[in-house]
PDB file of C-alpha atoms in Angstrom:
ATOM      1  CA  UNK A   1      80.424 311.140  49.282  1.00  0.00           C
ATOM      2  CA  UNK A   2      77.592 311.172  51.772  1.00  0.00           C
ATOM      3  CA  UNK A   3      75.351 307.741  52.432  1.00  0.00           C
ATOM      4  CA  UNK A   4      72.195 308.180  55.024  1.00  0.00           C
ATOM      5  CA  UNK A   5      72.939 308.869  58.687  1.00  0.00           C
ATOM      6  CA  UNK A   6      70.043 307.980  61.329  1.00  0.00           C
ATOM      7  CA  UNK A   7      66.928 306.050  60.765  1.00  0.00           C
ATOM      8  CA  UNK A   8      66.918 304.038  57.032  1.00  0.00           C
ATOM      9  CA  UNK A   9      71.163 304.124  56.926  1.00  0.00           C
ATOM     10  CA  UNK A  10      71.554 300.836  55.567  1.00  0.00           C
ATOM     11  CA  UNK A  11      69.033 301.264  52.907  1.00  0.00           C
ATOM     12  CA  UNK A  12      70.358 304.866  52.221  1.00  0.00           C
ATOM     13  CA  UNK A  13      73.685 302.833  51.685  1.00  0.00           C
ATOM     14  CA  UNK A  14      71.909 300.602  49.447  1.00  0.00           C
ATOM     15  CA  UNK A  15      70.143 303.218  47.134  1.00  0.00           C
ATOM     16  CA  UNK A  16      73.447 304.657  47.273  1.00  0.00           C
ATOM     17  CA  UNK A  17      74.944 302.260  45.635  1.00  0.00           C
ATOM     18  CA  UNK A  18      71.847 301.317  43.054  1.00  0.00           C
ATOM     19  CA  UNK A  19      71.795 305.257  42.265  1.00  0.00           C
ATOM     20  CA  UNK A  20      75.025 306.724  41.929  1.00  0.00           C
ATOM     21  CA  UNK A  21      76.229 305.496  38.351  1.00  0.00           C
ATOM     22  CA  UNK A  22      72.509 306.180  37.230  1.00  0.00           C
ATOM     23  CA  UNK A  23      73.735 309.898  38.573  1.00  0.00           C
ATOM     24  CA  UNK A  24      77.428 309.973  37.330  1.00  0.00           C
ATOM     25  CA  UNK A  25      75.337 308.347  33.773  1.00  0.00           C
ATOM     26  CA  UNK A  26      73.026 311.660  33.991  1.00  0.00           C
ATOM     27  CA  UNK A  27      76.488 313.692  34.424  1.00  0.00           C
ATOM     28  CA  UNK A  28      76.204 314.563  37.918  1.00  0.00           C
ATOM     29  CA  UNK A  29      77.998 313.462  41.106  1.00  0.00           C
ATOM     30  CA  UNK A  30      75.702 312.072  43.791  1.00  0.00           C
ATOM     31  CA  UNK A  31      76.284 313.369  47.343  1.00  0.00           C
ATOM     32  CA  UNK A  32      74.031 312.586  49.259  1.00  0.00           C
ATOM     33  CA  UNK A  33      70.833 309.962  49.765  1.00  0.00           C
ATOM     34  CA  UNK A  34      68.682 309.536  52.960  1.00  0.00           C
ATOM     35  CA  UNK A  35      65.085 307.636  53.434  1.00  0.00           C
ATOM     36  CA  UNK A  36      63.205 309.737  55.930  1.00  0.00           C
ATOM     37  CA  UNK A  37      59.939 309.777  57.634  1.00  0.00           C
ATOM     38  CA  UNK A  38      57.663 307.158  58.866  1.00  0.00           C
ATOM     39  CA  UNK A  39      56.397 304.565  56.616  1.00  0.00           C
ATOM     40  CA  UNK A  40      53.046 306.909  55.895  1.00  0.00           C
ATOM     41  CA  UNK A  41      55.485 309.283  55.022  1.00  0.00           C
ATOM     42  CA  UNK A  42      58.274 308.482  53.881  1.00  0.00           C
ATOM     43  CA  UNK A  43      60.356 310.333  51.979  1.00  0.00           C
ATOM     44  CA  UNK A  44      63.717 309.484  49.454  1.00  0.00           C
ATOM     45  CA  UNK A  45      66.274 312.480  49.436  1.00  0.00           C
ATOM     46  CA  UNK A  46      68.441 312.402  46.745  1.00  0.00           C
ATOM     47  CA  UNK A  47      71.148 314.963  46.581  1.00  0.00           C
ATOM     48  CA  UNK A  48      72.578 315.866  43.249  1.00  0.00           C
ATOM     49  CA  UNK A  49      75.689 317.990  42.032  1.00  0.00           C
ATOM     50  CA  UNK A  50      78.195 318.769  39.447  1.00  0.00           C
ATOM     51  CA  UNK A  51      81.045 316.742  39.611  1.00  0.00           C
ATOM     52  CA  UNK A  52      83.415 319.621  39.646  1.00  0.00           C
ATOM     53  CA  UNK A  53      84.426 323.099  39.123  1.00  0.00           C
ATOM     54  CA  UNK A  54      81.946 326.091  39.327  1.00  0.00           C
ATOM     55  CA  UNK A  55      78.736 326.445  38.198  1.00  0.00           C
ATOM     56  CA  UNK A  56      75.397 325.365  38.428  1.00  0.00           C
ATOM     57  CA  UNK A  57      72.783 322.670  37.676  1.00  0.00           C
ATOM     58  CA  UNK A  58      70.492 323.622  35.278  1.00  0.00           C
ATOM     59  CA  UNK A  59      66.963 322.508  35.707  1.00  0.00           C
ATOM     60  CA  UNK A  60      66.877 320.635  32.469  1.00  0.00           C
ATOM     61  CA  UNK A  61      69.653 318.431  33.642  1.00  0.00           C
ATOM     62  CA  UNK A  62      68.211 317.932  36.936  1.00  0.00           C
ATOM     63  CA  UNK A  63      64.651 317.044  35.381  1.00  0.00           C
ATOM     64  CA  UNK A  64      66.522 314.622  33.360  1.00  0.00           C
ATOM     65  CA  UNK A  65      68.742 313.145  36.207  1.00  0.00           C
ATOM     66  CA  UNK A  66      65.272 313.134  38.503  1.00  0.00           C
ATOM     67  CA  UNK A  67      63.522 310.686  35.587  1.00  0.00           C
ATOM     68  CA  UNK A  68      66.592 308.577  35.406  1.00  0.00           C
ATOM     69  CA  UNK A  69      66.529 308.131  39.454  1.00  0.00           C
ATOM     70  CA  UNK A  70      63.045 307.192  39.314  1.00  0.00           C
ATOM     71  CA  UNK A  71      63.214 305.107  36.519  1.00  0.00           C
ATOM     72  CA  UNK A  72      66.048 303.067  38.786  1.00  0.00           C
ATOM     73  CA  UNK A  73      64.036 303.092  42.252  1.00  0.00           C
ATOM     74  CA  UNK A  74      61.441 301.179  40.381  1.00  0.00           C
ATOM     75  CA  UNK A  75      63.757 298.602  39.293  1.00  0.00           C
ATOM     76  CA  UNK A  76      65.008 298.048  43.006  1.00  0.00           C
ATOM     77  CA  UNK A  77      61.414 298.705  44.947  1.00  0.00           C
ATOM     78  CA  UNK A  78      62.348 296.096  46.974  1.00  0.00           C
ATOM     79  CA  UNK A  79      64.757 298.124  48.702  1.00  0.00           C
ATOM     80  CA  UNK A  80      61.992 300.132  49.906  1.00  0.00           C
ATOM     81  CA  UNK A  81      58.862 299.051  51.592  1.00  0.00           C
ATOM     82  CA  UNK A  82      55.276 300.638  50.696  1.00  0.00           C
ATOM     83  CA  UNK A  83      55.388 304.224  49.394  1.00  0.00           C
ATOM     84  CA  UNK A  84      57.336 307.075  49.669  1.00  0.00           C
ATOM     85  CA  UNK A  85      57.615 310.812  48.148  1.00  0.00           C
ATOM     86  CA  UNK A  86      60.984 311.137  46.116  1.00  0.00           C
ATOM     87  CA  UNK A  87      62.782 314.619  46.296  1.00  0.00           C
ATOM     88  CA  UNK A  88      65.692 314.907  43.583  1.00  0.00           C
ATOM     89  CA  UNK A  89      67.712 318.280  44.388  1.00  0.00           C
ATOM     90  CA  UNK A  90      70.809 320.598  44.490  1.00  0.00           C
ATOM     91  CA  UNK A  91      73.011 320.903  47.890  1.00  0.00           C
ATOM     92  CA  UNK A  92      72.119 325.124  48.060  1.00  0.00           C
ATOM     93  CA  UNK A  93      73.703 327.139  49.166  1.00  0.00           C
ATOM     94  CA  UNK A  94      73.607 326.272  52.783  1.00  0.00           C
ATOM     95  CA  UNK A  95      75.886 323.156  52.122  1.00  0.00           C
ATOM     96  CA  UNK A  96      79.225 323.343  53.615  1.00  0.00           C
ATOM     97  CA  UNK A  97      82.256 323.091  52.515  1.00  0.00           C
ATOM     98  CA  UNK A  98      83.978 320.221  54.138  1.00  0.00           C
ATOM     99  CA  UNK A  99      86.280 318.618  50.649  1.00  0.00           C
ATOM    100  CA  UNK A 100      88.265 320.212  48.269  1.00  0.00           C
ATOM    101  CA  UNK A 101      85.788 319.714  46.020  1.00  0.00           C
ATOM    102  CA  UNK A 102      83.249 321.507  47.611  1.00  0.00           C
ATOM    103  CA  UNK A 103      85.252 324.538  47.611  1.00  0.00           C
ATOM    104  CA  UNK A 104      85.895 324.155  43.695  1.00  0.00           C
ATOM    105  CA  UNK A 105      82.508 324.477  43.566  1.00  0.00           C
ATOM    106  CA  UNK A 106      82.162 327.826  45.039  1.00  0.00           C
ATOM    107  CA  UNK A 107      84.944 329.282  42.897  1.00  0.00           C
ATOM    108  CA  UNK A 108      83.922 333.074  42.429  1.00  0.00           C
ATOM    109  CA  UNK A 109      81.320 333.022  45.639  1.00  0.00           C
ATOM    110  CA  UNK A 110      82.133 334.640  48.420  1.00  0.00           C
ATOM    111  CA  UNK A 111      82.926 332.830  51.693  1.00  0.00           C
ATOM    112  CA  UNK A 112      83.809 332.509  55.320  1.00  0.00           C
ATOM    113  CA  UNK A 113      86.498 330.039  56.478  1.00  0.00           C
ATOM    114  CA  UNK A 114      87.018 328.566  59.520  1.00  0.00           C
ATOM    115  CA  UNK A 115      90.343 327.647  60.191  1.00  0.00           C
ATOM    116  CA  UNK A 116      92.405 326.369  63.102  1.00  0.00           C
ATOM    117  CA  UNK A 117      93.264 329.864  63.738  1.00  0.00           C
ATOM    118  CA  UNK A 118      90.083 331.561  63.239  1.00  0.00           C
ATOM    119  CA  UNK A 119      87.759 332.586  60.954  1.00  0.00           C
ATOM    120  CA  UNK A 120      88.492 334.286  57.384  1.00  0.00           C
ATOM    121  CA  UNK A 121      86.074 335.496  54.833  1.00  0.00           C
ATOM    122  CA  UNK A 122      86.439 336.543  51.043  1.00  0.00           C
ATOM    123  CA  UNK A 123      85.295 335.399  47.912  1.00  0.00           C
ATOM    124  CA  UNK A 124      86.984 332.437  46.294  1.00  0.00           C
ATOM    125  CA  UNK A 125      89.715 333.161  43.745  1.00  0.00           C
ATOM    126  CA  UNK A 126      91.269 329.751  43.215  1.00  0.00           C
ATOM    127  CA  UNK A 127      91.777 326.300  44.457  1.00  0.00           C
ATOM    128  CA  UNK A 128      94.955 325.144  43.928  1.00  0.00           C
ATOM    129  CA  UNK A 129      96.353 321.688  45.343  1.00  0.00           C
ATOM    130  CA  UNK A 130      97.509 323.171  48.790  1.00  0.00           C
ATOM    131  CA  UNK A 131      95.250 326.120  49.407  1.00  0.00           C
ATOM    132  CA  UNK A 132      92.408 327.857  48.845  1.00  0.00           C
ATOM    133  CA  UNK A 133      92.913 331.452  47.383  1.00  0.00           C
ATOM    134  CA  UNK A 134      90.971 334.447  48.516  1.00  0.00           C
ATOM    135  CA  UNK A 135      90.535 337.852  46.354  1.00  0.00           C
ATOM    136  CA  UNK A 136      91.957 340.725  48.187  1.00  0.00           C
ATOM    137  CA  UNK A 137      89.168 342.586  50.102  1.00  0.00           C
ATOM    138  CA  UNK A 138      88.256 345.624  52.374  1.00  0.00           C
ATOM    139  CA  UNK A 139      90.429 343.964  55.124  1.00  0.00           C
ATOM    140  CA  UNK A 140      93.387 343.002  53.541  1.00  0.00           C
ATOM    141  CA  UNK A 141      95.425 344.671  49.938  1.00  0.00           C
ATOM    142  CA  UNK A 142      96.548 341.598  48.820  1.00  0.00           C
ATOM    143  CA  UNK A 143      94.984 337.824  47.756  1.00  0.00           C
ATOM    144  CA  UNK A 144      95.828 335.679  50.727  1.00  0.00           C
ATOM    145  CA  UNK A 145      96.198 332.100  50.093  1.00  0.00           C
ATOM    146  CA  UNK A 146      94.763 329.808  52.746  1.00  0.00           C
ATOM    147  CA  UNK A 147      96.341 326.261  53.556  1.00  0.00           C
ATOM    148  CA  UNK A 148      93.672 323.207  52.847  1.00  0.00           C
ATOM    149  CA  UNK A 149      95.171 321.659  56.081  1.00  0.00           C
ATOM    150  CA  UNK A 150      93.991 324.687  57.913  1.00  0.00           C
ATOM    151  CA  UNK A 151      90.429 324.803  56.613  1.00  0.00           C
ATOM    152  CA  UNK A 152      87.928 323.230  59.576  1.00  0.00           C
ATOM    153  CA  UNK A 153      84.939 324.080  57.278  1.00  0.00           C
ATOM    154  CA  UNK A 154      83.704 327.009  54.683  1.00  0.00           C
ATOM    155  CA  UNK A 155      80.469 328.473  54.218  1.00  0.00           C
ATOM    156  CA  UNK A 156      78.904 330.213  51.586  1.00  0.00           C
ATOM    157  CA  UNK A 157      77.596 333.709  52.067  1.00  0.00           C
ATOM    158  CA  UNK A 158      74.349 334.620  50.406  1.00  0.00           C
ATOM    159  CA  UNK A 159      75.783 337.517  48.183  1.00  0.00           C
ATOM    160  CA  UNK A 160      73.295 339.543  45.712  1.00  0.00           C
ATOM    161  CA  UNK A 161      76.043 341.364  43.793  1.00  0.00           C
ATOM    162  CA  UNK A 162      77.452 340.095  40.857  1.00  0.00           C
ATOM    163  CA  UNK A 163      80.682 338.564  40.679  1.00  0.00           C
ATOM    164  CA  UNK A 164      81.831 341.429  37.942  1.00  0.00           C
ATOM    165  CA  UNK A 165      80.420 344.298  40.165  1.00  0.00           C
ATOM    166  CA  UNK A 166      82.095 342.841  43.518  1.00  0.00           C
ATOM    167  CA  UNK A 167      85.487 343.742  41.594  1.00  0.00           C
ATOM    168  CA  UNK A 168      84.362 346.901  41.089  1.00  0.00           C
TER     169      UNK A 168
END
């Protein structure tokens, strides 16, 4: 769980607050909000995701959630001063993994670790309560199950192939 860092935290904290059971209501787990931007130009960033598990968010639900958000910023305008741009979206794929969570998420992507010993990559098998398990790959025969204690951060690697023809 994310609130605003930098110019606008408190009221970042604030819309935090007023937005994330309007969010978890909508089905989705709120990460991340952050006011940005001058007072011309400012801009809300709301950052939306499934609570869980892998997957994605389907544009439906996020055009829903979006609605819901906006529907709430009006009731607490006072929060924000003058006018601002509202962006409703999805962490992407550049997001990284820092919480178990997060690495739930990317079940079936493929990945580089960094540990406290170095760096690792493969594509998500599992996440089990004390590691994160990697399919085997072209450097190692075997799945390889890496310690959650170890993990310093994961990224996700943009992959065009297909889950089933990776295993191929």
């Amino acid at each position: 769980m994310s609130r605003s860092q930098g110019p606008g935290a408190d009221v970042g904290a604030l819309l935090f607050e007023a937005l994330e059971p309007v969010v978890a209501g909508g089905g989705l787990f709120l990460e991340d909000v952050s006011v940005v931007g001058s007072s011309a130009r400012r801009v809300v960033q709301v950052t939306v995701d499934l609570a869980d598990g892998p997957g994605g968010v389907g544009s439906d639900l996020l055009a829903d959630v979006s609605r819901a958000v906006s529907a709430r910023l009006d009731e607490v305008e006072d929060l924000i001063d003058g006018t601002y741009l509202l962006e409703v979206s999805t962490p992407g794929v550049s997001r990284p993994l820092t919480e178990p969570r997060h690495f739930r998420r990317a079940v079936g992507r493929l990945v580089t670790l960094t540990t406290s010993g170095g760096t690792l990559a493969g594509r998500i098998r599992a996440v089990e309560a004390d590691g994160i398990v990697l399919e085997p790959g072209e450097d190692r025969p075997e799945a390889v199950t890496v310690p959650l204690t170890d993990v310093v951060r994961g990224t996700v690697e943009v992959d065009f192939r297909r889950v089933d023809d990776a295993q191929d």
